[in-house]
mmCIF file of C-alpha atoms in Angstrom:
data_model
loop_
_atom_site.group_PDB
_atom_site.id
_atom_site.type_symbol
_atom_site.label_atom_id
_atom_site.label_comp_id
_atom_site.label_asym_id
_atom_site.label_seq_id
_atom_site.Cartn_x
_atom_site.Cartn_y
_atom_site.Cartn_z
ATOM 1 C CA UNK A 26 0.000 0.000 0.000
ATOM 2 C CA UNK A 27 1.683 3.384 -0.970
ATOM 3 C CA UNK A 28 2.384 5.846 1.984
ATOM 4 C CA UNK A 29 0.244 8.739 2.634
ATOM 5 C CA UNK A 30 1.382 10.911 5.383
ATOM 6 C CA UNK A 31 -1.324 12.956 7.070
ATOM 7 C CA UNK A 32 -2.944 13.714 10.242
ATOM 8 C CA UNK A 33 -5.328 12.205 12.633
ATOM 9 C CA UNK A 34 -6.578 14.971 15.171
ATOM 10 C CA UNK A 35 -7.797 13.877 18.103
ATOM 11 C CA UNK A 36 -11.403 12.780 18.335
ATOM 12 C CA UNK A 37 -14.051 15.352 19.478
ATOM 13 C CA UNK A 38 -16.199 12.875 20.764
ATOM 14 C CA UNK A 39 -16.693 8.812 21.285
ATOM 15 C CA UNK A 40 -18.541 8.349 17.645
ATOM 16 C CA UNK A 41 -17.183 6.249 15.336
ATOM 17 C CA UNK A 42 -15.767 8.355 12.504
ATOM 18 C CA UNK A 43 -14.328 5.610 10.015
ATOM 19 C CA UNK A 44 -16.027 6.541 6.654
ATOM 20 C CA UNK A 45 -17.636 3.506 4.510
ATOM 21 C CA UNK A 46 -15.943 4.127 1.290
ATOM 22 C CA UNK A 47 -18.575 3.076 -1.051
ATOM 23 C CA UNK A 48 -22.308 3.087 -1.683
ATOM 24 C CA UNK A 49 -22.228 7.300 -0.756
ATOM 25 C CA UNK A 50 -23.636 9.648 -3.248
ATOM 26 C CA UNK A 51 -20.578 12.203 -3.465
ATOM 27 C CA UNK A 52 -21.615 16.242 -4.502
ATOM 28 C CA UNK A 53 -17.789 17.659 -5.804
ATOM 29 C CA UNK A 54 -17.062 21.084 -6.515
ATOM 30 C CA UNK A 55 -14.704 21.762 -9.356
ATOM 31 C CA UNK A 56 -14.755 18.142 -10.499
ATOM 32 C CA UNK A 57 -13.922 18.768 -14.304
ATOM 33 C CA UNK A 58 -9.946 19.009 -13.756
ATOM 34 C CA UNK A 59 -7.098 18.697 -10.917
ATOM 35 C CA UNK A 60 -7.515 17.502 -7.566
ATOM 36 C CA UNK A 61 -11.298 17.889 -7.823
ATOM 37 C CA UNK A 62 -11.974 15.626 -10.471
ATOM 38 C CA UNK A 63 -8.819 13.260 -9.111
ATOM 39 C CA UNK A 64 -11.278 12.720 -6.001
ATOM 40 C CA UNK A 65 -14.346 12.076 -8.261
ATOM 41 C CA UNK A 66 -12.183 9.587 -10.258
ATOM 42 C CA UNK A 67 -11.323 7.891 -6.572
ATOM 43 C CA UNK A 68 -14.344 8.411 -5.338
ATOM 44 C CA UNK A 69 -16.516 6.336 -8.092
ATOM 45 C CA UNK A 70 -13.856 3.748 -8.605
ATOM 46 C CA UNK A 71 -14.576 2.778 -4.579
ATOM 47 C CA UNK A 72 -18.410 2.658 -5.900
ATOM 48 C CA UNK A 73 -19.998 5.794 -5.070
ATOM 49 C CA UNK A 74 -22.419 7.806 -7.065
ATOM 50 C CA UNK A 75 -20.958 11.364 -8.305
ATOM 51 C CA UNK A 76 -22.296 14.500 -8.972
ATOM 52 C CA UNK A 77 -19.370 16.985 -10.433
ATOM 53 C CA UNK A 78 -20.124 21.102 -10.866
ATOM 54 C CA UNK A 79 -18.361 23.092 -12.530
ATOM 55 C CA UNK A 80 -18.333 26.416 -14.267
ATOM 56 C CA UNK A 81 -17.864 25.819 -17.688
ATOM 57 C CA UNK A 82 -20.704 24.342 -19.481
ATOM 58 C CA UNK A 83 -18.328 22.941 -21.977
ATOM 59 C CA UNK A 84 -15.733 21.615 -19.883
ATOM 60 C CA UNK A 85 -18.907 19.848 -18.261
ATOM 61 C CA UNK A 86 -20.313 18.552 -21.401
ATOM 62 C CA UNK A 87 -16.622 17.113 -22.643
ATOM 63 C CA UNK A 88 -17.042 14.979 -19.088
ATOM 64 C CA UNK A 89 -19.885 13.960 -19.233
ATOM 65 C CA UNK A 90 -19.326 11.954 -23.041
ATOM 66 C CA UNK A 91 -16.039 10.503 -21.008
ATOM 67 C CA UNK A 92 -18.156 9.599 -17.500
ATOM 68 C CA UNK A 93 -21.741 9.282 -18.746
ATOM 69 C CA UNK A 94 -22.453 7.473 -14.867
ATOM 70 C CA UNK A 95 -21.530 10.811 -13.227
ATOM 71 C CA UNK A 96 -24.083 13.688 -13.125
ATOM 72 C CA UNK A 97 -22.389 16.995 -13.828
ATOM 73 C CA UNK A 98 -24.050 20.342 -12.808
ATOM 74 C CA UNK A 99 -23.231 23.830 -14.134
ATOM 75 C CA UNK A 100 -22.954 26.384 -11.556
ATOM 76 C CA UNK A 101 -21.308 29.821 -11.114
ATOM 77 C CA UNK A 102 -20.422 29.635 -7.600
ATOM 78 C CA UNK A 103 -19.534 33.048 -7.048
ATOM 79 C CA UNK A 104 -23.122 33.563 -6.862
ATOM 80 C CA UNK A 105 -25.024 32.899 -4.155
ATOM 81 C CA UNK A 106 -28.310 32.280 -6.526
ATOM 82 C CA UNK A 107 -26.682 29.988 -8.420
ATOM 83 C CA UNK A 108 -25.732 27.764 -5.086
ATOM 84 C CA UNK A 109 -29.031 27.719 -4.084
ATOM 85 C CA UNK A 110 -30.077 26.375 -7.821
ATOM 86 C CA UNK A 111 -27.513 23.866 -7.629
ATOM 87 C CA UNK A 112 -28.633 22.257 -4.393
ATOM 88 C CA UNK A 113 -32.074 22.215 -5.388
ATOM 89 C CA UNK A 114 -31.491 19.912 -8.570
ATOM 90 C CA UNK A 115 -29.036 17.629 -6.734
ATOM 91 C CA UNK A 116 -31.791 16.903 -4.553
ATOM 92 C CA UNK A 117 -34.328 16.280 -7.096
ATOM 93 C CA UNK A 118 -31.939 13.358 -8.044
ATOM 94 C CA UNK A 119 -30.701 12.213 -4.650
ATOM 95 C CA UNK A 120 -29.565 13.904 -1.234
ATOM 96 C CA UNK A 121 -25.530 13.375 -1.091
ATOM 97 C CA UNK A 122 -24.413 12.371 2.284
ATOM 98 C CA UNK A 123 -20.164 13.220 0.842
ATOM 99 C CA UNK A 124 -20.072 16.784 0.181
ATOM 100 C CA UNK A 125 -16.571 17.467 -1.060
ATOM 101 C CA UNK A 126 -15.059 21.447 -1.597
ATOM 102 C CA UNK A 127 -12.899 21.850 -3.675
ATOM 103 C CA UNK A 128 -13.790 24.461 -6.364
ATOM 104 C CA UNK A 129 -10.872 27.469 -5.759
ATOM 105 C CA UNK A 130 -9.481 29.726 -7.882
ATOM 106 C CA UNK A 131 -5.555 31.273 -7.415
ATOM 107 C CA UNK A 132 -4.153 34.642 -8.806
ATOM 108 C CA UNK A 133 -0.756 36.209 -8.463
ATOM 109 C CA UNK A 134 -1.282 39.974 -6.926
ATOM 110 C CA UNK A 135 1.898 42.581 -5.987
ATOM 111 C CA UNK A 136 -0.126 45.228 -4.493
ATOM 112 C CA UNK A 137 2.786 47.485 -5.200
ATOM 113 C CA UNK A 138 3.470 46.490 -8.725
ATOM 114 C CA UNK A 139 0.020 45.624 -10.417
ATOM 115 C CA UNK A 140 -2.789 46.809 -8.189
ATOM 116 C CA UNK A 141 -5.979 44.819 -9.001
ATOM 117 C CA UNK A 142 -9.627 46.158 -9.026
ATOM 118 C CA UNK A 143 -11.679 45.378 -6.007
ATOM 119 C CA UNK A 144 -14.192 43.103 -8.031
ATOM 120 C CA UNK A 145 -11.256 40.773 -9.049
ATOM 121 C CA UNK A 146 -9.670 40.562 -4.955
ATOM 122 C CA UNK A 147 -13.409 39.865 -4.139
ATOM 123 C CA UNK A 148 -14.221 37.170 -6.683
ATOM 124 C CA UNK A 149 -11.079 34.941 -5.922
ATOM 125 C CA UNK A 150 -12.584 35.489 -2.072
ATOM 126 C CA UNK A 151 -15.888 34.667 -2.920
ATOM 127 C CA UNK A 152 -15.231 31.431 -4.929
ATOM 128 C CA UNK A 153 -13.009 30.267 -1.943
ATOM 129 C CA UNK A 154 -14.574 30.842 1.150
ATOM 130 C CA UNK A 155 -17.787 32.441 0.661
ATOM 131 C CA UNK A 156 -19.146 29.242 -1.564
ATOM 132 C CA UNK A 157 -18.038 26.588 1.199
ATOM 133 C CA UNK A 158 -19.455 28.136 3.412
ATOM 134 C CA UNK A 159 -22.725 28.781 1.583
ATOM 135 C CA UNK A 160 -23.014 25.296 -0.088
ATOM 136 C CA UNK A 161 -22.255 23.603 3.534
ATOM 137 C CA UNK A 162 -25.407 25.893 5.038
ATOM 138 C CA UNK A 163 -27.526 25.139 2.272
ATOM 139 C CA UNK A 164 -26.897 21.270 2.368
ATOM 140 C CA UNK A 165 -26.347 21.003 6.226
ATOM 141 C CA UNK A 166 -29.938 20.025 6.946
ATOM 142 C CA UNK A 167 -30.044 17.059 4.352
ATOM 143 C CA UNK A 168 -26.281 16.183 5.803
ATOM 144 C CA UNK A 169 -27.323 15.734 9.574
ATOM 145 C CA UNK A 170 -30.636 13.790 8.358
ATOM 146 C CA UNK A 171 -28.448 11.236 7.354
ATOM 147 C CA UNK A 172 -26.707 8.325 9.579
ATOM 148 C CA UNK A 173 -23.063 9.420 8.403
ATOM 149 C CA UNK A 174 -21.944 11.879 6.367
ATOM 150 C CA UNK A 175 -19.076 13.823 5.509
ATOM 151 C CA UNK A 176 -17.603 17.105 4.736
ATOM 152 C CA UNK A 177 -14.538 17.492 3.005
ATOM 153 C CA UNK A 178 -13.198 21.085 2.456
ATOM 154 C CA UNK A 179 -10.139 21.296 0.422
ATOM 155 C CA UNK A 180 -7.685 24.332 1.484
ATOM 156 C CA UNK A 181 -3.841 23.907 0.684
ATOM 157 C CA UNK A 182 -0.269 24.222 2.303
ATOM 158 C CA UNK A 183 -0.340 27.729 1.645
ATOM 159 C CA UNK A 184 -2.747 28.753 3.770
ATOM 160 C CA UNK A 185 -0.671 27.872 7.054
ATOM 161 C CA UNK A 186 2.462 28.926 5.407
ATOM 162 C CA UNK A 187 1.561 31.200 3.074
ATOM 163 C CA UNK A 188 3.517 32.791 -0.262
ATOM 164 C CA UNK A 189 3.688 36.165 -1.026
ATOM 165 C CA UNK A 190 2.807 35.945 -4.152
ATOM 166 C CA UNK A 191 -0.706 35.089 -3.934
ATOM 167 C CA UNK A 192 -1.563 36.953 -0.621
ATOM 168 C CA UNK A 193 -5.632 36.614 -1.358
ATOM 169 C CA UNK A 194 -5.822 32.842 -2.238
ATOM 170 C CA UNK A 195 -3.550 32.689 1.002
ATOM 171 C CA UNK A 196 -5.595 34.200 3.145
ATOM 172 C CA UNK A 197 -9.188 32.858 1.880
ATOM 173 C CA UNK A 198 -7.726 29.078 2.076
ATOM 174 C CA UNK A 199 -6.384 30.006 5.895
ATOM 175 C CA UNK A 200 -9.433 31.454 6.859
ATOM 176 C CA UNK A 201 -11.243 28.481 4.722
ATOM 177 C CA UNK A 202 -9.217 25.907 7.426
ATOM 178 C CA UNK A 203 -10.562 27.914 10.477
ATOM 179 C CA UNK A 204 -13.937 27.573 9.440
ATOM 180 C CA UNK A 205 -13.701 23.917 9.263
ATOM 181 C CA UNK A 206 -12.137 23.610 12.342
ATOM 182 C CA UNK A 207 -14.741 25.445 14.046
ATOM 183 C CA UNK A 208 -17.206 23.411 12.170
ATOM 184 C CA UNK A 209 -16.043 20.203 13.246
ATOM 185 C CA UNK A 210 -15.902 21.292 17.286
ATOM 186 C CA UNK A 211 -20.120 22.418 16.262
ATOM 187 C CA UNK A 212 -20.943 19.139 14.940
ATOM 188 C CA UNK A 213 -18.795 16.955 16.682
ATOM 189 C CA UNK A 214 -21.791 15.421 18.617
ATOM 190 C CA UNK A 215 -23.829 14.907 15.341
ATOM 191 C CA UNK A 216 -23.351 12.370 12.255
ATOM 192 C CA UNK A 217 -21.196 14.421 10.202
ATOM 193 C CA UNK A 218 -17.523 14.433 10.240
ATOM 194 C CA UNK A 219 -16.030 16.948 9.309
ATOM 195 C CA UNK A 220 -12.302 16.961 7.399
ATOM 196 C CA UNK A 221 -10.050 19.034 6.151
ATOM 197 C CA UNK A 222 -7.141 18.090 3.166
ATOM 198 C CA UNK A 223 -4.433 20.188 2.506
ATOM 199 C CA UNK A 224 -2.622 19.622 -0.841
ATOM 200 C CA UNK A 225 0.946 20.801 -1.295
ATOM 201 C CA UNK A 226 1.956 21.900 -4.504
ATOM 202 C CA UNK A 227 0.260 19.950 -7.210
ATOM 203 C CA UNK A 228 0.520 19.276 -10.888
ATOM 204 C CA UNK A 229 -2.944 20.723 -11.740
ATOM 205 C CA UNK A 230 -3.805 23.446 -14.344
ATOM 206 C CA UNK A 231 -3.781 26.031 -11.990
ATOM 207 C CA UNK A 232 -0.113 25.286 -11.499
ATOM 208 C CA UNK A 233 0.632 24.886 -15.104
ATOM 209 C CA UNK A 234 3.968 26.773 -16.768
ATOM 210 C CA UNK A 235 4.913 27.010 -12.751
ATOM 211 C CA UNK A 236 8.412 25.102 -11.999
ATOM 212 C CA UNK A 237 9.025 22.591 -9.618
ATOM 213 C CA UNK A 238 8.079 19.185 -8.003
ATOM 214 C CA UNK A 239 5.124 18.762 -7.557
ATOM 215 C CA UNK A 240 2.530 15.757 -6.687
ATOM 216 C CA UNK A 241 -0.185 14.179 -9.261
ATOM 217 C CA UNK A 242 -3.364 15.304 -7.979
ATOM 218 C CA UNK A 243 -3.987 10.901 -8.176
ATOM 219 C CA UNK A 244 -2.067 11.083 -5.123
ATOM 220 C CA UNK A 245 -3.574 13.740 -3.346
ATOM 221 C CA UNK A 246 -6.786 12.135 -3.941
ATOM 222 C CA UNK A 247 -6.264 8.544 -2.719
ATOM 223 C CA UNK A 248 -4.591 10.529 -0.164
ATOM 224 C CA UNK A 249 -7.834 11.913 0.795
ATOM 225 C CA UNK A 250 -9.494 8.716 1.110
ATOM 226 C CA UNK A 251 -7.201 6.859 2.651
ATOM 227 C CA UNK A 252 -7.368 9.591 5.255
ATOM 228 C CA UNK A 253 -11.158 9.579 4.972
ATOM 229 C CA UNK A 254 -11.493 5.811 6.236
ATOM 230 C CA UNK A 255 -9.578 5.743 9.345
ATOM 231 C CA UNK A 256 -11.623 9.376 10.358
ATOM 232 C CA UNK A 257 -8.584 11.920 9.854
ATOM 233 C CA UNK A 258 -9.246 15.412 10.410
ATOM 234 C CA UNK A 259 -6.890 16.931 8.372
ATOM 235 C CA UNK A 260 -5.412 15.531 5.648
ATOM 236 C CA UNK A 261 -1.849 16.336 4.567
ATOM 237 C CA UNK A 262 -0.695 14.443 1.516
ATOM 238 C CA UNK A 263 3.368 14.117 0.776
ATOM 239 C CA UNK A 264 5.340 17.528 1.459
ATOM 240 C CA UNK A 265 2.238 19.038 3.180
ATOM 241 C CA UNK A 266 2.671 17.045 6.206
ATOM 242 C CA UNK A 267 6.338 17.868 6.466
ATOM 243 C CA UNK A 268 5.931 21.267 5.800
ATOM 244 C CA UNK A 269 3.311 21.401 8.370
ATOM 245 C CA UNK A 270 6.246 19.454 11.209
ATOM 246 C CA UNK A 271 8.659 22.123 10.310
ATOM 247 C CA UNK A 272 6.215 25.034 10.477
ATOM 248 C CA UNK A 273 5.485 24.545 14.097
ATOM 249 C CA UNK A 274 9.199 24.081 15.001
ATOM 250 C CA UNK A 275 10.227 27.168 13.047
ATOM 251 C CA UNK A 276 7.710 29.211 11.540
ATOM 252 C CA UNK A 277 10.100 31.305 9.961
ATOM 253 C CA UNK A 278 12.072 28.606 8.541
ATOM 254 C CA UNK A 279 9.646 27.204 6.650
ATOM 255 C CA UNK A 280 8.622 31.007 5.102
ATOM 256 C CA UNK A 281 11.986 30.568 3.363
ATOM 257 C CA UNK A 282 10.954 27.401 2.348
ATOM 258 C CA UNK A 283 7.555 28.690 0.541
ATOM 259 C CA UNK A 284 9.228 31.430 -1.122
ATOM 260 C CA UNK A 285 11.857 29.828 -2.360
ATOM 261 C CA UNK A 286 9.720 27.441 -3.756
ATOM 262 C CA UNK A 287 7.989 27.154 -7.132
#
């Protein structure tokens, strides 16, 4: 079995938190590429039922002739309207009891260099924290009527250590993480678990023309349920887990690290 490094927090409560791999119906945001449709991959080869979103109707369309079995759903989820939409016609087809976040967006900003319009800082905010937190309120009731469920929200390395370079995908995936967390303590006492998985840096197109190792998002995904069936918390696949050891021995060590980096 390959190795996964990640976390197991402790347990909030006495509840059995191992996750049944298969026979969940699985709701994935910004399943048509990367890590996001990596996990849908995972998650429907363990025999699951998927639902993908994504917003490009095209990009949907193209994945839907390859994976006819998954349902895919268009959705803009910068818009709040358009979350509410989405929910509603996932439930017309079944309640998911896996509701995996993972739709983000990343932009390189020097506020001194190229100062970007408000709208643009705000979108890149929107898509990754304001949706999660959205789609998790909207779909909370339908999670808790359930035996077991799960919530996965998927922030990255960079929001504990973050990079200069992209100080509002930084910040939205570190404030992203605290949600969760304070999720989990609300609903410790309730069916839902609540995880987090951190990717490090990962050959996906939003790191395309960017140099330097990185991980396939394959890994980061079996990662993520490996994790997911012995009830991790936080999942840290490959160099997220070590940057994560050397971050709380020397915070500022590991800033060199990130910036060196690709």
């Amino acid at each position: 079995m390959p190795f996964f490094p990640h976390v197991l927090s402790s347990k909030a409560s006495t509840k059995e938190i191992n996750m049944r791999l298969n026979g969940n119906t699985v709701l994935i945001t910004g399943g048509t590429s990367g890590i996001g449709y990596a996990l849908a991959r995972a998650f429907y080869e363990a025999g699951n039922r998927i639902f993908v979103t994504g917003r490009s109707s095209e990009k949907l369309d193209r994945l839907m002739k390859e994976h006819s079995e998954w349902m895919g759903l268009q959705a803009d989820l910068a818009r709040p309207d358009q979350i509410v939409r989405l929910v509603r016609e996932v439930r017309k087809i079944g309640e998911p009891n896996v509701l995996v976040n993972n739709a983000g967006i990343q932009s390189q900003l020097d506020f001194l260099q190229e100062p970007r319009e408000p709208e643009a800082i705000l979108q890149e905010i929107r898509v990754n924290l304001e949706a999660p937190i959205r789609l998790i309120q909207e779909m909370l009731p339908g999670l808790l009527s359930q035996e077991s469920s799960v919530i996965l929200n998927v922030t990255s390395a960079l929001g504990e250590v973050p990079r200069s370079t992209f100080p509002i995908y930084c910040a939205s995936k570190a404030a992203l993480s605290a949600y969760t967390m304070s999720l989990r303590h609300q609903l410790a006492d309730t069916g839902v678990h609540v995880a987090e998985l951190v990717p490090p840096f990962t050959d996906t197109p939003m790191n395309h023309g960017r140099d330097g190792q990185r991980v396939s998002a394959e890994v980061v995904a079996e990662a993520a349920l490996e994790g997911l069936k012995h009830g991790a918390r936080v999942i840290r696949p490959g160099k997220a887990a070590l940057l994560h050891r050397i971050h709380r021995i020397s915070p500022a060590f590991a800033s060199k690290i990130v910036e060196a980096g690709p």
